[in-house]
Amino acid sequence: MNDMNASEHIMNYQKNIFIVFIECETSGNVGFLARAMANFGIENLVLINPCELDKSAYFQAMHGKYVVENSKTYGTIEEFLKTEHIDFIVGSTGTPGGSYNLSRIPITPEKLSETINLNTKIAILFGREGNGLYNNEINLCDIIVSIPTNENYPIMNISHAAAIIFYELFKNKNQFPVEGLEESTLLEKEYLLKDLKEIINTLDIPEHKEKTNLKAFKNIINRAFITGRESHTLKGLFRKIKIKLQEIEK
Amino acid sequence: MNDMNASEHIMNYQKNIFIVFIECETSGNVGFLARAMANFGIENLVLINPCELDKSAYFQAMHGKYVVENSKTYGTIEEFLKTEHIDFIVGSTGTPGGSYNLSRIPITPEKLSETINLNTKIAILFGREGNGLYNNEINLCDIIVSIPTNENYPIMNISHAAAIIFYELFKNKNQFPVEGLEESTLLEKEYLLKDLKEIINTLDIPEHKEKTNLKAFKNIINRAFITGRESHTLKGLFRKIKIKLQEIEK
């Protein structure tokens, strides 16, 4: 029994999305971001420790003024995440690290759009105009998205980057999740990582390598947007491996 | 014999693109647009009868300052088109007309990217911040592109719209034109329209209906991005129809 029509579906998707601007430096950029949000029907704007908002924030938002007016401010990103019970955190960066930096291997906005589960609560983080997201903020993210740009000047204006990501998320409004292919929940993925950690603990692996292994696995399952079914399958496998390894230990 | 590598190919594509901002009202927006162009390696900025550029144009462009510095200014759009020998004109609008308005049936940026021939000289027109493109400017365009947005607030900031269009044009940098499927040239299409006009002239069709017919046909071949081969095929057919009709007239 599903009485929702397509457009109500979309409105629900958009209600699940929180746009988080961390330590904005220029009031006008908050306005530009709010306008881009309104253009794509996104309403939840979160400001973390922002600069003072002057009238330029409202002026640049144009008809998206209500987004600025209804924005919520938190002192820290952790405070926001705890309050809103976010399932999935997307970080945006114009300076993706090389493959040596596991935390920063990015996906494209198109790939994000194809695979993200809009039925879960999602936060998309945008960093400071000057310095972007700090490493500790990148590390909070489940996935990093980066826009393919010209290599000579990859750093985009934050509201331009945001507009492109919003556009990709909603350009095919008629795509709905296929039943049985829902993305794995945060809890399922955490259990999976816990199992892997227990497996690693039965092996002769130093602590710093354990961290790298877990991070790599976490990145892979996030970038693949593994489904609940896949998560369940892996969990069964991990459990069997774990039990066998623990038996040997005794 | 083709010694160009992929990235040289792309640079050539980008050199074929002219971004035309018509009667800009705010100097800062020229800067935001220039930055977005630089982010995607596009360098040809054309200003038609612009407002006075103050330091905000250079400041907002950030590392795209050189795009503003090298921009060319013309008094009218016609003057620009004549000087640069443009093959294909793309207009951008946030307010696509209904199907009753033949001039304004738009395609999406994605469709534009899939089908446009980047080997020809292309102008992409952006209109005034307040009023967009006027009807006479829309009528100059071979195609209209519009970004799918939330119906409640479809009017985007001009540099946001531009960033999305640039992103779509270059997001799949490795796509190259398939031989034999080159888009029809401007001249081929003009001959086709001339043939159709001659056909119509042999029929009992009032002048205002003739215009509508020609406009509809022109829109269709542009939106379909017909290939040279298709154009050639149609031309043969039109010629046969024309000859037959003119024989009957005698």
PDB file of N, CA and C in Angstrom, chain A residues 182-240:
ATOM      1  N   GLU A 182      18.174  -2.058  -1.325  1.00  0.00           N
ATOM      2  CA  GLU A 182      18.390  -0.932  -0.428  1.00  0.00           C
ATOM      3  C   GLU A 182      19.810  -0.977   0.118  1.00  0.00           C
ATOM      4  N   GLU A 183      20.370   0.202   0.284  1.00  0.00           N
ATOM      5  CA  GLU A 183      21.713   0.245   0.831  1.00  0.00           C
ATOM      6  C   GLU A 183      21.717  -0.257   2.260  1.00  0.00           C
ATOM      7  N   SER A 184      22.812  -0.858   2.602  1.00  0.00           N
ATOM      8  CA  SER A 184      23.015  -1.339   3.956  1.00  0.00           C
ATOM      9  C   SER A 184      22.878  -0.193   4.954  1.00  0.00           C
ATOM     10  N   THR A 185      22.293  -0.471   6.129  1.00  0.00           N
ATOM     11  CA  THR A 185      22.176   0.576   7.144  1.00  0.00           C
ATOM     12  C   THR A 185      23.516   0.786   7.835  1.00  0.00           C
ATOM     13  N   LEU A 186      23.589   1.918   8.544  1.00  0.00           N
ATOM     14  CA  LEU A 186      24.807   2.234   9.285  1.00  0.00           C
ATOM     15  C   LEU A 186      25.118   1.135  10.294  1.00  0.00           C
ATOM     16  N   LEU A 187      24.087   0.640  10.980  1.00  0.00           N
ATOM     17  CA  LEU A 187      24.263  -0.370  12.018  1.00  0.00           C
ATOM     18  C   LEU A 187      24.814  -1.668  11.424  1.00  0.00           C
ATOM     19  N   GLU A 188      24.258  -2.083  10.292  1.00  0.00           N
ATOM     20  CA  GLU A 188      24.739  -3.300   9.622  1.00  0.00           C
ATOM     21  C   GLU A 188      26.219  -3.189   9.268  1.00  0.00           C
ATOM     22  N   LYS A 189      26.574  -2.001   8.774  1.00  0.00           N
ATOM     23  CA  LYS A 189      27.972  -1.804   8.388  1.00  0.00           C
ATOM     24  C   LYS A 189      28.886  -1.786   9.606  1.00  0.00           C
ATOM     25  N   GLU A 190      28.372  -1.225  10.708  1.00  0.00           N
ATOM     26  CA  GLU A 190      29.180  -1.194  11.931  1.00  0.00           C
ATOM     27  C   GLU A 190      29.423  -2.601  12.466  1.00  0.00           C
ATOM     28  N   TYR A 191      28.405  -3.453  12.402  1.00  0.00           N
ATOM     29  CA  TYR A 191      28.567  -4.856  12.831  1.00  0.00           C
ATOM     30  C   TYR A 191      29.600  -5.566  11.961  1.00  0.00           C
ATOM     31  N   LEU A 192      29.551  -5.246  10.672  1.00  0.00           N
ATOM     32  CA  LEU A 192      30.485  -5.842   9.733  1.00  0.00           C
ATOM     33  C   LEU A 192      31.918  -5.454  10.091  1.00  0.00           C
ATOM     34  N   LEU A 193      32.109  -4.182  10.405  1.00  0.00           N
ATOM     35  CA  LEU A 193      33.445  -3.696  10.773  1.00  0.00           C
ATOM     36  C   LEU A 193      33.896  -4.294  12.105  1.00  0.00           C
ATOM     37  N   LYS A 194      32.942  -4.481  13.009  1.00  0.00           N
ATOM     38  CA  LYS A 194      33.240  -5.087  14.317  1.00  0.00           C
ATOM     39  C   LYS A 194      33.724  -6.536  14.123  1.00  0.00           C
ATOM     40  N   ASP A 195      33.014  -7.255  13.262  1.00  0.00           N
ATOM     41  CA  ASP A 195      33.415  -8.638  12.951  1.00  0.00           C
ATOM     42  C   ASP A 195      34.820  -8.676  12.369  1.00  0.00           C
ATOM     43  N   LEU A 196      35.089  -7.751  11.437  1.00  0.00           N
ATOM     44  CA  LEU A 196      36.402  -7.724  10.804  1.00  0.00           C
ATOM     45  C   LEU A 196      37.493  -7.420  11.831  1.00  0.00           C
ATOM     46  N   LYS A 197      37.158  -6.504  12.742  1.00  0.00           N
ATOM     47  CA  LYS A 197      38.117  -6.149  13.799  1.00  0.00           C
ATOM     48  C   LYS A 197      38.446  -7.374  14.657  1.00  0.00           C
ATOM     49  N   GLU A 198      37.435  -8.161  14.975  1.00  0.00           N
ATOM     50  CA  GLU A 198      37.644  -9.367  15.796  1.00  0.00           C
ATOM     51  C   GLU A 198      38.479 -10.393  15.031  1.00  0.00           C
ATOM     52  N   ILE A 199      38.267 -10.455  13.726  1.00  0.00           N
ATOM     53  CA  ILE A 199      39.086 -11.344  12.894  1.00  0.00           C
ATOM     54  C   ILE A 199      40.543 -10.901  12.938  1.00  0.00           C
ATOM     55  N   ILE A 200      40.734  -9.598  12.729  1.00  0.00           N
ATOM     56  CA  ILE A 200      42.099  -9.056  12.732  1.00  0.00           C
ATOM     57  C   ILE A 200      42.779  -9.303  14.075  1.00  0.00           C
ATOM     58  N   ASN A 201      42.001  -9.186  15.157  1.00  0.00           N
ATOM     59  CA  ASN A 201      42.567  -9.357  16.493  1.00  0.00           C
ATOM     60  C   ASN A 201      43.077 -10.775  16.753  1.00  0.00           C
ATOM     61  N   THR A 202      42.560 -11.742  16.004  1.00  0.00           N
ATOM     62  CA  THR A 202      43.041 -13.117  16.203  1.00  0.00           C
ATOM     63  C   THR A 202      44.324 -13.344  15.402  1.00  0.00           C
ATOM     64  N   LEU A 203      44.690 -12.368  14.590  1.00  0.00           N
ATOM     65  CA  LEU A 203      45.867 -12.512  13.730  1.00  0.00           C
ATOM     66  C   LEU A 203      47.031 -11.711  14.303  1.00  0.00           C
ATOM     67  N   ASP A 204      48.204 -11.934  13.771  1.00  0.00           N
ATOM     68  CA  ASP A 204      49.399 -11.284  14.295  1.00  0.00           C
ATOM     69  C   ASP A 204      49.642  -9.960  13.572  1.00  0.00           C
ATOM     70  N   ILE A 205      48.734  -9.019  13.784  1.00  0.00           N
ATOM     71  CA  ILE A 205      48.787  -7.759  13.044  1.00  0.00           C
ATOM     72  C   ILE A 205      48.975  -6.592  14.012  1.00  0.00           C
ATOM     73  N   PRO A 206      49.999  -5.755  13.791  1.00  0.00           N
ATOM     74  CA  PRO A 206      50.225  -4.615  14.705  1.00  0.00           C
ATOM     75  C   PRO A 206      49.071  -3.611  14.638  1.00  0.00           C
ATOM     76  N   GLU A 207      48.932  -2.829  15.724  1.00  0.00           N
ATOM     77  CA  GLU A 207      47.767  -1.959  15.877  1.00  0.00           C
ATOM     78  C   GLU A 207      47.614  -0.943  14.747  1.00  0.00           C
ATOM     79  N   HIS A 208      48.733  -0.337  14.290  1.00  0.00           N
ATOM     80  CA  HIS A 208      48.589   0.701  13.259  1.00  0.00           C
ATOM     81  C   HIS A 208      48.142   0.094  11.934  1.00  0.00           C
ATOM     82  N   LYS A 209      48.569  -1.158  11.689  1.00  0.00           N
ATOM     83  CA  LYS A 209      48.119  -1.830  10.458  1.00  0.00           C
ATOM     84  C   LYS A 209      46.639  -2.220  10.558  1.00  0.00           C
ATOM     85  N   GLU A 210      46.215  -2.571  11.753  1.00  0.00           N
ATOM     86  CA  GLU A 210      44.810  -2.907  11.973  1.00  0.00           C
ATOM     87  C   GLU A 210      43.931  -1.720  11.581  1.00  0.00           C
ATOM     88  N   LYS A 211      44.335  -0.538  12.026  1.00  0.00           N
ATOM     89  CA  LYS A 211      43.573   0.673  11.711  1.00  0.00           C
ATOM     90  C   LYS A 211      43.480   0.897  10.207  1.00  0.00           C
ATOM     91  N   THR A 212      44.625   0.722   9.524  1.00  0.00           N
ATOM     92  CA  THR A 212      44.646   0.928   8.072  1.00  0.00           C
ATOM     93  C   THR A 212      43.731  -0.081   7.369  1.00  0.00           C
ATOM     94  N   ASN A 213      43.805  -1.333   7.832  1.00  0.00           N
ATOM     95  CA  ASN A 213      42.956  -2.366   7.235  1.00  0.00           C
ATOM     96  C   ASN A 213      41.466  -2.043   7.382  1.00  0.00           C
ATOM     97  N   LEU A 214      41.101  -1.648   8.581  1.00  0.00           N
ATOM     98  CA  LEU A 214      39.691  -1.347   8.846  1.00  0.00           C
ATOM     99  C   LEU A 214      39.222  -0.147   8.027  1.00  0.00           C
ATOM    100  N   LYS A 215      40.093   0.867   7.945  1.00  0.00           N
ATOM    101  CA  LYS A 215      39.751   2.073   7.193  1.00  0.00           C
ATOM    102  C   LYS A 215      39.548   1.731   5.707  1.00  0.00           C
ATOM    103  N   ALA A 216      40.446   0.912   5.184  1.00  0.00           N
ATOM    104  CA  ALA A 216      40.351   0.524   3.774  1.00  0.00           C
ATOM    105  C   ALA A 216      39.043  -0.216   3.514  1.00  0.00           C
ATOM    106  N   PHE A 217      38.723  -1.140   4.392  1.00  0.00           N
ATOM    107  CA  PHE A 217      37.492  -1.919   4.212  1.00  0.00           C
ATOM    108  C   PHE A 217      36.258  -1.020   4.321  1.00  0.00           C
ATOM    109  N   LYS A 218      36.293  -0.109   5.295  1.00  0.00           N
ATOM    110  CA  LYS A 218      35.175   0.815   5.473  1.00  0.00           C
ATOM    111  C   LYS A 218      34.981   1.669   4.210  1.00  0.00           C
ATOM    112  N   ASN A 219      36.094   2.165   3.675  1.00  0.00           N
ATOM    113  CA  ASN A 219      35.998   2.988   2.455  1.00  0.00           C
ATOM    114  C   ASN A 219      35.411   2.196   1.302  1.00  0.00           C
ATOM    115  N   ILE A 220      35.845   0.949   1.185  1.00  0.00           N
ATOM    116  CA  ILE A 220      35.371   0.126   0.058  1.00  0.00           C
ATOM    117  C   ILE A 220      33.864  -0.111   0.165  1.00  0.00           C
ATOM    118  N   ILE A 221      33.387  -0.496   1.335  1.00  0.00           N
ATOM    119  CA  ILE A 221      31.948  -0.778   1.430  1.00  0.00           C
ATOM    120  C   ILE A 221      31.119   0.501   1.279  1.00  0.00           C
ATOM    121  N   ASN A 222      31.700   1.624   1.691  1.00  0.00           N
ATOM    122  CA  ASN A 222      30.962   2.878   1.494  1.00  0.00           C
ATOM    123  C   ASN A 222      30.955   3.296   0.028  1.00  0.00           C
ATOM    124  N   ARG A 223      32.111   3.188  -0.622  1.00  0.00           N
ATOM    125  CA  ARG A 223      32.185   3.619  -2.017  1.00  0.00           C
ATOM    126  C   ARG A 223      31.351   2.704  -2.909  1.00  0.00           C
ATOM    127  N   ALA A 224      31.225   1.453  -2.487  1.00  0.00           N
ATOM    128  CA  ALA A 224      30.413   0.509  -3.258  1.00  0.00           C
ATOM    129  C   ALA A 224      28.927   0.637  -2.914  1.00  0.00           C
ATOM    130  N   PHE A 225      28.615   1.396  -1.873  1.00  0.00           N
ATOM    131  CA  PHE A 225      27.240   1.477  -1.387  1.00  0.00           C
ATOM    132  C   PHE A 225      26.639   0.073  -1.301  1.00  0.00           C
ATOM    133  N   ILE A 226      27.276  -0.778  -0.536  1.00  0.00           N
ATOM    134  CA  ILE A 226      26.819  -2.171  -0.492  1.00  0.00           C
ATOM    135  C   ILE A 226      25.382  -2.251  -0.007  1.00  0.00           C
ATOM    136  N   THR A 227      24.684  -3.210  -0.537  1.00  0.00           N
ATOM    137  CA  THR A 227      23.273  -3.369  -0.193  1.00  0.00           C
ATOM    138  C   THR A 227      23.135  -4.138   1.118  1.00  0.00           C
ATOM    139  N   GLY A 228      21.944  -4.077   1.684  1.00  0.00           N
ATOM    140  CA  GLY A 228      21.657  -4.823   2.899  1.00  0.00           C
ATOM    141  C   GLY A 228      21.915  -6.313   2.703  1.00  0.00           C
ATOM    142  N   ARG A 229      21.552  -6.793   1.529  1.00  0.00           N
ATOM    143  CA  ARG A 229      21.718  -8.216   1.235  1.00  0.00           C
ATOM    144  C   ARG A 229      23.198  -8.606   1.191  1.00  0.00           C
ATOM    145  N   GLU A 230      23.985  -7.765   0.543  1.00  0.00           N
ATOM    146  CA  GLU A 230      25.437  -8.020   0.465  1.00  0.00           C
ATOM    147  C   GLU A 230      26.070  -7.970   1.845  1.00  0.00           C
ATOM    148  N   SER A 231      25.602  -6.996   2.631  1.00  0.00           N
ATOM    149  CA  SER A 231      26.106  -6.829   3.984  1.00  0.00           C
ATOM    150  C   SER A 231      25.823  -8.100   4.798  1.00  0.00           C
ATOM    151  N   HIS A 232      24.608  -8.615   4.636  1.00  0.00           N
ATOM    152  CA  HIS A 232      24.189  -9.829   5.335  1.00  0.00           C
ATOM    153  C   HIS A 232      25.062 -11.018   4.913  1.00  0.00           C
ATOM    154  N   THR A 233      25.320 -11.121   3.617  1.00  0.00           N
ATOM    155  CA  THR A 233      26.151 -12.201   3.080  1.00  0.00           C
ATOM    156  C   THR A 233      27.561 -12.154   3.670  1.00  0.00           C
ATOM    157  N   LEU A 234      28.146 -10.947   3.644  1.00  0.00           N
ATOM    158  CA  LEU A 234      29.497 -10.784   4.180  1.00  0.00           C
ATOM    159  C   LEU A 234      29.552 -11.107   5.667  1.00  0.00           C
ATOM    160  N   LYS A 235      28.488 -10.702   6.364  1.00  0.00           N
ATOM    161  CA  LYS A 235      28.429 -10.922   7.810  1.00  0.00           C
ATOM    162  C   LYS A 235      28.496 -12.417   8.123  1.00  0.00           C
ATOM    163  N   GLY A 236      27.756 -13.192   7.348  1.00  0.00           N
ATOM    164  CA  GLY A 236      27.775 -14.651   7.509  1.00  0.00           C
ATOM    165  C   GLY A 236      29.173 -15.212   7.307  1.00  0.00           C
ATOM    166  N   LEU A 237      29.827 -14.746   6.273  1.00  0.00           N
ATOM    167  CA  LEU A 237      31.187 -15.188   5.965  1.00  0.00           C
ATOM    168  C   LEU A 237      32.162 -14.815   7.070  1.00  0.00           C
ATOM    169  N   PHE A 238      32.098 -13.544   7.495  1.00  0.00           N
ATOM    170  CA  PHE A 238      33.000 -13.040   8.532  1.00  0.00           C
ATOM    171  C   PHE A 238      32.827 -13.837   9.824  1.00  0.00           C
ATOM    172  N   ARG A 239      31.570 -14.120  10.149  1.00  0.00           N
ATOM    173  CA  ARG A 239      31.281 -14.866  11.377  1.00  0.00           C
ATOM    174  C   ARG A 239      31.951 -16.244  11.336  1.00  0.00           C
ATOM    175  N   LYS A 240      31.829 -16.908  10.186  1.00  0.00           N
ATOM    176  CA  LYS A 240      32.450 -18.235  10.034  1.00  0.00           C
ATOM    177  C   LYS A 240      33.967 -18.160  10.165  1.00  0.00           C
TER     178      LYS A 240
END
